[in-house]
Short mmCIF file of C-alpha atoms in Angstrom, two decimals:
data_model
loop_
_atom_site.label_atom_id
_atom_site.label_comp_id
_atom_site.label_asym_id
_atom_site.label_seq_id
_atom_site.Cartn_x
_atom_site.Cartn_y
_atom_site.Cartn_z
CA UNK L 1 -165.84 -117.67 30.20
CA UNK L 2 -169.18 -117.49 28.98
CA UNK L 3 -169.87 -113.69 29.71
CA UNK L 4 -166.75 -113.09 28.13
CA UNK L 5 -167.62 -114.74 24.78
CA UNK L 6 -171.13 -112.64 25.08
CA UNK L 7 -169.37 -109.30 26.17
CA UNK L 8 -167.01 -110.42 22.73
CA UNK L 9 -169.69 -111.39 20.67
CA UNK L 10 -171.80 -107.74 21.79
CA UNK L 11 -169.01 -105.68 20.92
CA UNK L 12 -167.90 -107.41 18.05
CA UNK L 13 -171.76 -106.58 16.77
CA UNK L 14 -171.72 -102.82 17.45
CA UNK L 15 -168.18 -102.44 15.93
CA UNK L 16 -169.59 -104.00 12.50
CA UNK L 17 -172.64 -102.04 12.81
CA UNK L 18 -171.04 -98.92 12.88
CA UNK L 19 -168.17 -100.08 10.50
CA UNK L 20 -171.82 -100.44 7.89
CA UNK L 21 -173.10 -97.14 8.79
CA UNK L 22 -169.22 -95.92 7.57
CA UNK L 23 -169.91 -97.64 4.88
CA UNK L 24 -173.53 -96.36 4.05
CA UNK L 25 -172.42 -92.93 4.62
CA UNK L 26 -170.07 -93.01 1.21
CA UNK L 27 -173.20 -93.77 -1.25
CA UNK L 28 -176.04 -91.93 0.76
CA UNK L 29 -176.59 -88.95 3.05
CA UNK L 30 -177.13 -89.91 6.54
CA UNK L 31 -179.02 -87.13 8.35
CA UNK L 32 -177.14 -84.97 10.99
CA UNK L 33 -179.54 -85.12 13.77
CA UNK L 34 -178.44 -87.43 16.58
CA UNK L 35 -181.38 -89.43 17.33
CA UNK L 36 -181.54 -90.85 13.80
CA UNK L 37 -177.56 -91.64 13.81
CA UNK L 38 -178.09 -93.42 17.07
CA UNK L 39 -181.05 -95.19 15.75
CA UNK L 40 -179.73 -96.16 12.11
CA UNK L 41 -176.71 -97.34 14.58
CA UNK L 42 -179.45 -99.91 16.41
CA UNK L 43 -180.25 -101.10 12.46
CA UNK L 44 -176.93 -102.16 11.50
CA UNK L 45 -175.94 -103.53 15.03
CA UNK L 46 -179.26 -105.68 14.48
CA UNK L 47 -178.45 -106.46 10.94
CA UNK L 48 -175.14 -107.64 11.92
CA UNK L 49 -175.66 -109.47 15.05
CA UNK L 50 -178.91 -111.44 13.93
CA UNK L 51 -178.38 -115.08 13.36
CA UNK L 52 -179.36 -116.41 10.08
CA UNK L 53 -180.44 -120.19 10.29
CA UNK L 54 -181.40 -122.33 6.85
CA UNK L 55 -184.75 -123.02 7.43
CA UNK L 56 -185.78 -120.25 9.91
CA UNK L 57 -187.89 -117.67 7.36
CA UNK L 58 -188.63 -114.95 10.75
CA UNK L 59 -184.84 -114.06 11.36
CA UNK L 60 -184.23 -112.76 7.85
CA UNK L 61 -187.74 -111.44 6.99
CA UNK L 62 -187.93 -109.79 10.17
CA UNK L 63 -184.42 -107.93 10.15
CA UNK L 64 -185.07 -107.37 6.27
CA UNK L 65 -188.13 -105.02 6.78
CA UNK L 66 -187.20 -103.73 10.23
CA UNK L 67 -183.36 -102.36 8.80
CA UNK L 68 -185.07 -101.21 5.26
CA UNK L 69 -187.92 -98.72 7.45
CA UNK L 70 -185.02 -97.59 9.48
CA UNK L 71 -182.57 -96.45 6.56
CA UNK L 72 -185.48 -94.41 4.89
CA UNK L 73 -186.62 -92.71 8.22
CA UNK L 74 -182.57 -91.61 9.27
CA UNK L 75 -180.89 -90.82 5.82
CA UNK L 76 -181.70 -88.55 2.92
CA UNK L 77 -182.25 -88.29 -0.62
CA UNK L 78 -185.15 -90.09 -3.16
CA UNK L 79 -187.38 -93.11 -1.82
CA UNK L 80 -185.50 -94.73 -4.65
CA UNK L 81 -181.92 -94.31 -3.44
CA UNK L 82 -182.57 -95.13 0.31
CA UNK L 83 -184.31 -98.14 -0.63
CA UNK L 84 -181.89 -98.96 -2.97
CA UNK L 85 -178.94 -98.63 -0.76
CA UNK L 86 -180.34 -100.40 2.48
CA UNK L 87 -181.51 -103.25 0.39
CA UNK L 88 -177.92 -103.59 -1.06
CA UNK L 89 -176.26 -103.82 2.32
CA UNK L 90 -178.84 -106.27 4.07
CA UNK L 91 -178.41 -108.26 0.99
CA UNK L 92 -174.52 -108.32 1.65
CA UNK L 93 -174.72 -108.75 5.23
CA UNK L 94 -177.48 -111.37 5.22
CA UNK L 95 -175.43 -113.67 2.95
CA UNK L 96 -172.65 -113.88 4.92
CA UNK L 97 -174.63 -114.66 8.22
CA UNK L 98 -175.95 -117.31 6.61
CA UNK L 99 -173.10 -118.41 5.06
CA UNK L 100 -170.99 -118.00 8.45
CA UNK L 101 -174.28 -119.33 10.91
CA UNK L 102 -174.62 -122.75 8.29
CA UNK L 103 -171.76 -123.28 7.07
CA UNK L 104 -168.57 -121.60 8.75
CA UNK L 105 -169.38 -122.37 11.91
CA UNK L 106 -170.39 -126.23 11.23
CA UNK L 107 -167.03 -126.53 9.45
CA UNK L 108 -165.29 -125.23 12.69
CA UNK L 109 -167.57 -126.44 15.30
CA UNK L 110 -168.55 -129.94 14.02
CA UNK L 111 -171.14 -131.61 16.42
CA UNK L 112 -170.07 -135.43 17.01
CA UNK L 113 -172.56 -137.95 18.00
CA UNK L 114 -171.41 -142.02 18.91
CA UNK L 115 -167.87 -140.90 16.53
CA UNK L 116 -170.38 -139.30 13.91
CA UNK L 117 -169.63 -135.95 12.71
CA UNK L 118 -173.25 -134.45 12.15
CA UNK L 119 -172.88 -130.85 9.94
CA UNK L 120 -175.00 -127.77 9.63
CA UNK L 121 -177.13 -128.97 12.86
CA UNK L 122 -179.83 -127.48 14.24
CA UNK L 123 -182.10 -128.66 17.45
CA UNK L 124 -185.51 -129.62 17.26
CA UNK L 125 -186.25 -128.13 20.53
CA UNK L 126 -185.99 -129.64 24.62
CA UNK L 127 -187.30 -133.15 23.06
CA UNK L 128 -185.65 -133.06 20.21
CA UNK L 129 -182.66 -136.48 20.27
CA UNK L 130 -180.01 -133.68 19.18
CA UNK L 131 -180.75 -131.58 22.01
CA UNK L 132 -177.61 -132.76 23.88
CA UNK L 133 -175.12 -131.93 21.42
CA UNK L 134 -176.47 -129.24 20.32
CA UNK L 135 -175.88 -127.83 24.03
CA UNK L 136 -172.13 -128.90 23.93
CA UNK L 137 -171.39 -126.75 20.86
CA UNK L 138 -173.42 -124.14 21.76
CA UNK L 139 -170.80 -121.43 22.68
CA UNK L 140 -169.51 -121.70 18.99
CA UNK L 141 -172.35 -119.83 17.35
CA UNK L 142 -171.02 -117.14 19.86
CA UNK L 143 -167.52 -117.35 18.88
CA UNK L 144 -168.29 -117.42 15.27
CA UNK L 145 -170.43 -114.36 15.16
CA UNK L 146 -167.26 -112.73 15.95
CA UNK L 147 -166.11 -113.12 12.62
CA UNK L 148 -168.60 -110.63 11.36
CA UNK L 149 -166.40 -107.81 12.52
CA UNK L 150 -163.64 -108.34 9.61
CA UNK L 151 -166.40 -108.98 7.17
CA UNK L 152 -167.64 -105.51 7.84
CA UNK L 153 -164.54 -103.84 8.22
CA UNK L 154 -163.23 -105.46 4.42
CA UNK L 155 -166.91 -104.16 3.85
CA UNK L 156 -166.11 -100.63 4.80
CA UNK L 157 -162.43 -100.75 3.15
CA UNK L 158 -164.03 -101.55 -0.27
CA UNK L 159 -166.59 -98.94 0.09
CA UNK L 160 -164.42 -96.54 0.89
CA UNK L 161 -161.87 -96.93 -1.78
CA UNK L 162 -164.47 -97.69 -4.69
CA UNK L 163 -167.56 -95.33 -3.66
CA UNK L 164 -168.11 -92.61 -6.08
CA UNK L 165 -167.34 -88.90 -5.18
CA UNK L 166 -169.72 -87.96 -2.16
CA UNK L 167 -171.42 -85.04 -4.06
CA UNK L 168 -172.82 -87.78 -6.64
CA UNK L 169 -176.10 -87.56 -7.92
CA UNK L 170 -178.34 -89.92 -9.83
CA UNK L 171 -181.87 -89.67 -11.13
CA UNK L 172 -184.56 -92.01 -10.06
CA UNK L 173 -184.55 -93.63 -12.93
CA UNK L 174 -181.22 -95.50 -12.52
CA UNK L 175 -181.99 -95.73 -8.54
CA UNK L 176 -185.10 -97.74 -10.04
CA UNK L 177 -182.65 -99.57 -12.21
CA UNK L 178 -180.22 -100.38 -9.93
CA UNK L 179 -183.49 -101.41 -7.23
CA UNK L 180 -184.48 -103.75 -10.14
CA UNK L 181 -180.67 -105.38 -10.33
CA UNK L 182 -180.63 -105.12 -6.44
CA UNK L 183 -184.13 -107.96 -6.55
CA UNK L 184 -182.16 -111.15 -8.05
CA UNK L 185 -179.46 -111.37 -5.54
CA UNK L 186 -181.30 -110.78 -2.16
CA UNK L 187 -184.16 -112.66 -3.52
CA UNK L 188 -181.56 -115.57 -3.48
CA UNK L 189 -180.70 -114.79 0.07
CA UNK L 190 -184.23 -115.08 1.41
CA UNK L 191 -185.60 -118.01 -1.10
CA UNK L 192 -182.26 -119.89 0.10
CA UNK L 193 -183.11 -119.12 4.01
CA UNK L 194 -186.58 -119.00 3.56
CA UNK L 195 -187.81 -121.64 1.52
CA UNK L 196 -184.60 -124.45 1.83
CA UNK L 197 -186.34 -127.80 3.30
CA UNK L 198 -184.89 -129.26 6.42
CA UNK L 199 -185.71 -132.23 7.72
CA UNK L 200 -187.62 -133.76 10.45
CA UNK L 201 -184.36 -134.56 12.67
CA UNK L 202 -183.46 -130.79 12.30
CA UNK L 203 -180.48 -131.16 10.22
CA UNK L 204 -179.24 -130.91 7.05
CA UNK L 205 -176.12 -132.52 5.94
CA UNK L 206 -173.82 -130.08 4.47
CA UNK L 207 -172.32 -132.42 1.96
CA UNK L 208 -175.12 -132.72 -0.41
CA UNK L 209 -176.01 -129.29 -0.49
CA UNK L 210 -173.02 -127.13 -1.98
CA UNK L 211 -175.76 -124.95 -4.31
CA UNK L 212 -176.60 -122.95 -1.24
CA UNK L 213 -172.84 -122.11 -0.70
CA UNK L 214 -172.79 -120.95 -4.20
CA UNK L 215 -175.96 -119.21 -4.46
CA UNK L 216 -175.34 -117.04 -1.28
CA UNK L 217 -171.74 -116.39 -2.50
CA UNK L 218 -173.05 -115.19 -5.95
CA UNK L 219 -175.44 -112.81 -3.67
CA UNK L 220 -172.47 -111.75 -0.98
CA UNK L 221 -170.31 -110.72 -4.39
CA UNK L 222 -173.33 -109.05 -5.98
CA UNK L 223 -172.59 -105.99 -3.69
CA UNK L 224 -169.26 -105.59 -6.26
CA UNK L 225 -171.12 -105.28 -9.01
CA UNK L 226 -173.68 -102.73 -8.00
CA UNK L 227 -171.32 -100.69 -6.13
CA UNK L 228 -169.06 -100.52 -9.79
CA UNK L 229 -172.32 -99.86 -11.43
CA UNK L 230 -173.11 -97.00 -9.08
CA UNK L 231 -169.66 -95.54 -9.62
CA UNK L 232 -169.77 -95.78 -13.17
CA UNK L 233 -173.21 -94.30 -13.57
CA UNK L 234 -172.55 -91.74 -11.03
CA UNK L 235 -169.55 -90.63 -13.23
CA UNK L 236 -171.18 -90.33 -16.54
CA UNK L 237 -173.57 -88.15 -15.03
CA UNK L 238 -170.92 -85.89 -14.09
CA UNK L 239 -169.40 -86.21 -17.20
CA UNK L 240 -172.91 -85.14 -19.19
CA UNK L 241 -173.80 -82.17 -16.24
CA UNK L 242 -169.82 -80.83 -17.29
CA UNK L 243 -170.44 -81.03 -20.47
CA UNK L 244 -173.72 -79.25 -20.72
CA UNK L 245 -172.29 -76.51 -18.09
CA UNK L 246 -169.33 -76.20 -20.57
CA UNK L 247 -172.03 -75.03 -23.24
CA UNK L 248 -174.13 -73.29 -20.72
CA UNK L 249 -170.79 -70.96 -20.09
CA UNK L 250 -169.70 -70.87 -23.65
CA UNK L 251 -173.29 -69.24 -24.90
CA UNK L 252 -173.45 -66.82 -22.15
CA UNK L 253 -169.89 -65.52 -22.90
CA UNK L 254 -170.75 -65.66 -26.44
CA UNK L 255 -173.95 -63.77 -25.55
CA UNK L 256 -171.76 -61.50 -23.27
CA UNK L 257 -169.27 -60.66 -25.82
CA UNK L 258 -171.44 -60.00 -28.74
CA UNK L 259 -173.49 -57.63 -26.71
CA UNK L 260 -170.15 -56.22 -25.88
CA UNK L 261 -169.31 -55.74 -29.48
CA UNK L 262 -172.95 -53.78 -30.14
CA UNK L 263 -171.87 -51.61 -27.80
CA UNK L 264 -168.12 -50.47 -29.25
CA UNK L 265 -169.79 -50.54 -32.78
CA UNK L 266 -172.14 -48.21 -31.86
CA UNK L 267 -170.07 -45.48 -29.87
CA UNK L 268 -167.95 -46.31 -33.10
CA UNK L 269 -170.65 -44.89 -35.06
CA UNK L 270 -171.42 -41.63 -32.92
CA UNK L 271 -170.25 -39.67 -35.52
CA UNK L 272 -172.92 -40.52 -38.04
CA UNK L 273 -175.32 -39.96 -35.25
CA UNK L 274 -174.05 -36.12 -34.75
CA UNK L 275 -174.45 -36.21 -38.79
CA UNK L 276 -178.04 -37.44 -38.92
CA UNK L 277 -178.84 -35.15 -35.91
CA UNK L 278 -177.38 -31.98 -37.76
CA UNK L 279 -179.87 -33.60 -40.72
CA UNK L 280 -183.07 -33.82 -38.49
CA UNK L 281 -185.44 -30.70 -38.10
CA UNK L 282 -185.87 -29.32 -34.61
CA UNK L 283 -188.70 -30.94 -33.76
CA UNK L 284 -187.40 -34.52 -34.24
CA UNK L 285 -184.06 -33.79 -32.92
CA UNK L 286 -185.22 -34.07 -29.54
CA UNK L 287 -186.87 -37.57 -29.87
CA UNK L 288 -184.05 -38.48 -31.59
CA UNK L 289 -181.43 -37.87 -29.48
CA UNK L 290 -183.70 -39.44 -26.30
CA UNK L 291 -184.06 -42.39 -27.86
CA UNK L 292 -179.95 -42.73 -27.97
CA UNK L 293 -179.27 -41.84 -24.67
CA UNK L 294 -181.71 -44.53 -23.36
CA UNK L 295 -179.71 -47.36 -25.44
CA UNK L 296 -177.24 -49.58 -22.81
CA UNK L 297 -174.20 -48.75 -25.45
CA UNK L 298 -173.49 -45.40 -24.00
CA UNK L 299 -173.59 -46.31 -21.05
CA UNK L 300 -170.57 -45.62 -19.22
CA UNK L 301 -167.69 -48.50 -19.61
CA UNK L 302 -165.96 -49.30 -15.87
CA UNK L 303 -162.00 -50.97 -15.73
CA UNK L 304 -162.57 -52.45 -12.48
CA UNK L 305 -159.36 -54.47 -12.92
CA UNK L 306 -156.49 -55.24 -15.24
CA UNK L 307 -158.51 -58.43 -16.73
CA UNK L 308 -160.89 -57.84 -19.69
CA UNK L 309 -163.79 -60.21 -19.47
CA UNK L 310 -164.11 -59.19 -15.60
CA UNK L 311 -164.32 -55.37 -17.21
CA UNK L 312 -166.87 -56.77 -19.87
CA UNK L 313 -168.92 -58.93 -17.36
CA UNK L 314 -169.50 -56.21 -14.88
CA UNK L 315 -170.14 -52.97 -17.55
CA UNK L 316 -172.81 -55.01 -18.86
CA UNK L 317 -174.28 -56.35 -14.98
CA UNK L 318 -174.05 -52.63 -13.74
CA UNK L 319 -175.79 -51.07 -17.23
CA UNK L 320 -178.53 -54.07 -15.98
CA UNK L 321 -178.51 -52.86 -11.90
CA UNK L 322 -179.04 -49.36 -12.95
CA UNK L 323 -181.77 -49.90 -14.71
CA UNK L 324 -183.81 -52.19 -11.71
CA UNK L 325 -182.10 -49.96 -9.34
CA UNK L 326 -179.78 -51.98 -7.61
CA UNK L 327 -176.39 -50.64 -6.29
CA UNK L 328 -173.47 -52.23 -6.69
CA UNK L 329 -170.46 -51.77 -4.08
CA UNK L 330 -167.12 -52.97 -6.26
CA UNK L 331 -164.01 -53.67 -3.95
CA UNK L 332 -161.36 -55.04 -6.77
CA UNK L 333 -157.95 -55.85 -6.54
CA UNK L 334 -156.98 -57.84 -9.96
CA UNK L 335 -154.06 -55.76 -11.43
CA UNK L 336 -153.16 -58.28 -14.60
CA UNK L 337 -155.47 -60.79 -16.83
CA UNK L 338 -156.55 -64.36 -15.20
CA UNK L 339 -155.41 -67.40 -16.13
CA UNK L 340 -158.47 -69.14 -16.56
CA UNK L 341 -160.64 -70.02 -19.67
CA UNK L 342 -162.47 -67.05 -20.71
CA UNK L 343 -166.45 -68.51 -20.67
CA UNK L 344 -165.17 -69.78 -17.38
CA UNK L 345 -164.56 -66.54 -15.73
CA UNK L 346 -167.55 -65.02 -17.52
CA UNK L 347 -169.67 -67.76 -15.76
CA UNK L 348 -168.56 -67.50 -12.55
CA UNK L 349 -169.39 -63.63 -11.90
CA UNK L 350 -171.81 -63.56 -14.27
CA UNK L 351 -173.90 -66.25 -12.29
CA UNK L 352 -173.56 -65.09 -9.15
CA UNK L 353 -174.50 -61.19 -9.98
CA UNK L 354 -177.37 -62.96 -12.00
CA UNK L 355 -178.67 -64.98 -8.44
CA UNK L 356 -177.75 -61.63 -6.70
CA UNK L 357 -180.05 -59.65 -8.49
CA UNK L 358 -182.48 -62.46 -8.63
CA UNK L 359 -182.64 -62.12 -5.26
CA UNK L 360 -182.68 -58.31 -5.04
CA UNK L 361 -185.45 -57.95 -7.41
CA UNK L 362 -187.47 -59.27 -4.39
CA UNK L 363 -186.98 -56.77 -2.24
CA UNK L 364 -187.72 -52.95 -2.17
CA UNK L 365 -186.13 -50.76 -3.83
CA UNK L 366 -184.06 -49.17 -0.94
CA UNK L 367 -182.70 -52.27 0.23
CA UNK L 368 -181.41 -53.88 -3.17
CA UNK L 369 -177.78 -53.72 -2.76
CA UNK L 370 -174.84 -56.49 -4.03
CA UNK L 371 -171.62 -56.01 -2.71
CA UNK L 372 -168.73 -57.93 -5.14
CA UNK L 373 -164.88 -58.62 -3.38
CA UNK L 374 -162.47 -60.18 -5.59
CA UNK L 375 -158.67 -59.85 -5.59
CA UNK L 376 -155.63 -62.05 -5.84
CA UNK L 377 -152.91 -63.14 -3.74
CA UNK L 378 -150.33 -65.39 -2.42
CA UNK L 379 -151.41 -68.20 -5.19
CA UNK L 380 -155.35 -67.53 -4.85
CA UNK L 381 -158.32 -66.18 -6.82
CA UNK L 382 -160.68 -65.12 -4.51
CA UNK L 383 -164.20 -63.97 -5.12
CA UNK L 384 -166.89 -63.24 -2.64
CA UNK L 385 -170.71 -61.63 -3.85
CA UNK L 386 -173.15 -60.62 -1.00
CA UNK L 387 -176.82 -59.92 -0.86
CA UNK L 388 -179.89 -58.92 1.05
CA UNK L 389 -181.73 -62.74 1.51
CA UNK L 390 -184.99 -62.04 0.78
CA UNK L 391 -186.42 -65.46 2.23
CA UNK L 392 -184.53 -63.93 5.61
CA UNK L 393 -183.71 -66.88 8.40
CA UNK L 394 -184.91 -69.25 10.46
CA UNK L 395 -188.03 -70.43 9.73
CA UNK L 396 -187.80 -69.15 6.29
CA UNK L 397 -184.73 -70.59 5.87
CA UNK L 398 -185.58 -74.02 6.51
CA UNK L 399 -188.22 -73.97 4.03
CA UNK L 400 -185.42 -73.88 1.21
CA UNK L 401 -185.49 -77.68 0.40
CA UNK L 402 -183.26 -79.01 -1.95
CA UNK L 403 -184.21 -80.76 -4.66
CA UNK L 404 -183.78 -84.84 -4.74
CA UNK L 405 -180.65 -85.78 -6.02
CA UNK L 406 -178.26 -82.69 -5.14
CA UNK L 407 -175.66 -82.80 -2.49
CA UNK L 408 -174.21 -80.77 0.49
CA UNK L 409 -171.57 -77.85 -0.74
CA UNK L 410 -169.36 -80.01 1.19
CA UNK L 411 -166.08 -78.27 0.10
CA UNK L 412 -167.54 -75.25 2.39
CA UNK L 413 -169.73 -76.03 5.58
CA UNK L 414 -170.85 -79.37 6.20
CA UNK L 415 -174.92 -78.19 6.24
CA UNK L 416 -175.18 -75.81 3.44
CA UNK L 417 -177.35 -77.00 0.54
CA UNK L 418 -177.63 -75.02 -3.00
CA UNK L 419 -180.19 -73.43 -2.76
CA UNK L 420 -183.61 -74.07 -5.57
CA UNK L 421 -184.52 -71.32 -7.96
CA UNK L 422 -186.80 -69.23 -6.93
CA UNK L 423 -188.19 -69.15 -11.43
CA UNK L 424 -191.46 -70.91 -11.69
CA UNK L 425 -189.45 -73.04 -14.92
CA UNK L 426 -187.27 -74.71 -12.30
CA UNK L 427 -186.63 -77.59 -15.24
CA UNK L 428 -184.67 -74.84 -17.12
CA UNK L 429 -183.56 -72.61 -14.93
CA UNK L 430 -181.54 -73.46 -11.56
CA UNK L 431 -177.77 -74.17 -12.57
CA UNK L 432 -175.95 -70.95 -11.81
CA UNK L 433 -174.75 -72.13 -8.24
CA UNK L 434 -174.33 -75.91 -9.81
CA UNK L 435 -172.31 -74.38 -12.93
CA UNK L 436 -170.06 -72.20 -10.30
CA UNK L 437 -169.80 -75.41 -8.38
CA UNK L 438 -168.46 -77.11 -10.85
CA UNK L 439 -165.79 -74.59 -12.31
CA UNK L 440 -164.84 -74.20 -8.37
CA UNK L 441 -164.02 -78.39 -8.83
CA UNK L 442 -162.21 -78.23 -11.29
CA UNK L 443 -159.84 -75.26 -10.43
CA UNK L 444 -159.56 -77.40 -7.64
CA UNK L 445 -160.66 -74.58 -5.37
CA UNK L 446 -163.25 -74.42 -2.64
CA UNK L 447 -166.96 -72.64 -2.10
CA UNK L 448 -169.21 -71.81 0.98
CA UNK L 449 -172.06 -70.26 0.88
CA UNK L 450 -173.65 -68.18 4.26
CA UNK L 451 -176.63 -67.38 5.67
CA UNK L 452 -177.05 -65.13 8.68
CA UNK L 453 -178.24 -61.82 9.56
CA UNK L 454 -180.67 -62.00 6.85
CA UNK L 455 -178.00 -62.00 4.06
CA UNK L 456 -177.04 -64.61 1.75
CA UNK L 457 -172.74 -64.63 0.98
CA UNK L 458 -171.11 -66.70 -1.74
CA UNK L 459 -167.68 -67.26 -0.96
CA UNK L 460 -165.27 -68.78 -3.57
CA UNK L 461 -161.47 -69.23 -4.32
CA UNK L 462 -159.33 -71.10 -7.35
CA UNK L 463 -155.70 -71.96 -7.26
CA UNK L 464 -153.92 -69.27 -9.76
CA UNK L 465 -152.76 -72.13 -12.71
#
């Protein structure tokens, strides 16, 4: 009977432990590589399973510091957010242990001595005149512990349902705030445990002391507020990174379509060039007409398709390529005009040629090459831009480190990070991919990017609205 409650009470640990590490993995990035998953695993089985006594400062100091080092060596993101986050669920789980090892299990395993029912009990060692009893009830610490298992799966349930969208982001700053919000409550939690006076027979009666019920209550529900403040915050963020892409993609069309017009107006006015060449004497006429065969608006103008600002976006990129001597390989099958916001389509090839060529520029001059695939079909929008990767693979690869704060392209491949700009201004430059990422969301489509082979491939597709 008794290595059955232990076997119960073991497995009953693990389960919650790995229902927490569900839980985690909704607010923060928990790294891929095994070892760490196994050993962020050992944290929350610990976290769960340790017994939290009134009175007993080790237990909760100990598992406090031991779970918090173990969250910021096995998951990613800022020193702020992993901090943040393993100090919100200790703080959670802590306050229930005590609440379930002081007060839960007293109210269901009452220890009687001579007809008196003593609560919230606890031995003063092999001399101590409650040893006896203490012995008889033992086994209900064990079977109490159990209950730890629906805590943490409501735990996970409520994470799961309210947790912002996994690709949120949120600066230090309001990890530091939400740290500073995150102090109060699990200070409770360890003051209460910590600090709460017992008394020399190594009891406390649980009548006279309902504060500590409430306190650790107010702590165990503090995880609802912070989790609502995370998804809030985490939302208006999105809401203000939308916004500012919206503008982003509105200048550059702007900016594409006026330089558009300057080229039309001034083919329009070839005539009164012929005129004012006719005009010039022979010597000038030369200079003159260099000087108008080097501007971009005679340039040749492509169709590459049946939709306009695709024409307009890619006669002005090629004009560009020719000039830094980049080829461009076009295979284009878009026979009629896209439904999708103008400065939306402008931004999504214009930012990936502009990373393309980025990219190119880096190379020699014989291997700068973009190849561009886009066509339509059976409900789908598909695009797809490919480049020489000029930081190759492997160990160059793995040098690209994301910056803190952005997220997997999870829609894709499960590893693939956007990549940083390679501009020494990275405070002003760096939201092409995040921009493309964005528009991708909201046409509810899907991205990858690739890396193999030393070439770098964006992949995208939108729903046709």
């Amino acid at each position: 009977m008794v290595f059955l409650i232990n076997i119960l009470q073991f497995t009953s640990s693990l389960l919650s432990g790995w229902l927490v590490m569900r839980s985690m993995s909704y607010l923060i990035t928990v790294s891929h590589k095994r070892l760490k998953r196994i050993l962020l695993l050992f944290g929350c089985f610990l976290l769960c399973g340790m017994r939290i006594f009134i009175g007993d400062p080790f237990n909760i100091l100990m598992v406090t510091f031991v779970f918090a080092v173990i969250v910021l060596l096995t998951c990613e993101g800022s020193f702020w957010q992993k901090i943040t986050i393993g100090m919100m669920f200790s703080c959670t789980v802590l306050s229930f242990s005590a609440l379930r090892d002081n007060y839960i299990h007293d109210l269901l395993f009452p220890t009687r001595r001579n007809g008196i029912t003593v609560f919230f009990f606890r031995s003063g060692g092999s001399n101590s005149i409650f040893s006896e009893p203490f012995i008889l009830s033992a086994h209900g610490y064990q079977i109490s512990g159990i209950l730890i298992l629906p805590f943490a799966l409501l735990l996970y349930l409520g994470t799961r349902k309210f947790a912002p969208d996994k690709d949120y982001s949120l600066s230090d700053s309001m990890w530091r705030l939400l740290l500073f919000l995150m102090t109060p409550p699990l200070g409770i939690v360890i003051l209460v445990v910590a600090l709460f006076p017992v008394s020399d027979y190594g009891f406390i009666d649980y009548r006279n002391h309902w504060e500590c019920v409430i306190l650790l209550l107010i702590a165990l529900f503090s995880f609802i507020s912070l989790l609502w403040c995370i998804t809030v915050l985490s939302r208006q963020r999105k809401l203000e990174q939308q916004s500012m892409f919206a503008e982003m993609n509105r200048r550059y069309y702007e900016a594409m379509e006026q330089q558009h017009f300057e080229v039309r107006r001034l083919k329009h006015d070839l005539a009164n060039h012929m005129q004012v060449l006719s005009a010039l004497p022979e010597d000038k006429r030369a200079a003159y007409v260099k000087e108008l065969s080097g501007n971009a608006a005679f340039a040749q103008s492509f169709v590459y398709c049946g939709d306009a600002t695709v024409n307009a976006v890619l006669t002005v990129k090629k004009s560009v390529m020719e000039r830094c001597h980049i080829r461009l390989k076009t295979e284009i099958d878009i026979p009629e005009t896209l439904p999708y916001d103008k400065t939306d389509l402008c931004a999504l090839y214009a930012n990936a040629l502009d990373n393309a060529m980025e990219a190119c520029l880096k190379l020699e001059e014989g291997k700068r090459e973009i190849s561009l695939k886009s066509k339509i079909g059976k409900g789908l929008f598909c695009l797809e831009i490919s480049n020489p990767d000029p930081n190759g693979t492997g160990e160059q690869r793995a040098a690209l480190a994301k910056k803190p704060g952005d997220s997997p392209v999870r829609e894709g491949t499960e590893q693939d990070v956007l990549p940083p700009t390679s501009k020494q201004d990275q405070g002003n430059h760096g939201f092409g991919l995040q921009s493309i990422r964005e528009i991708v969301k909201r046409y509810h489509g899907q991205m990858e990017i690739k890396r193999e082979n030393g070439g770098f491939d964006l992949f995208l597709y939108l729903l046709l609205v």
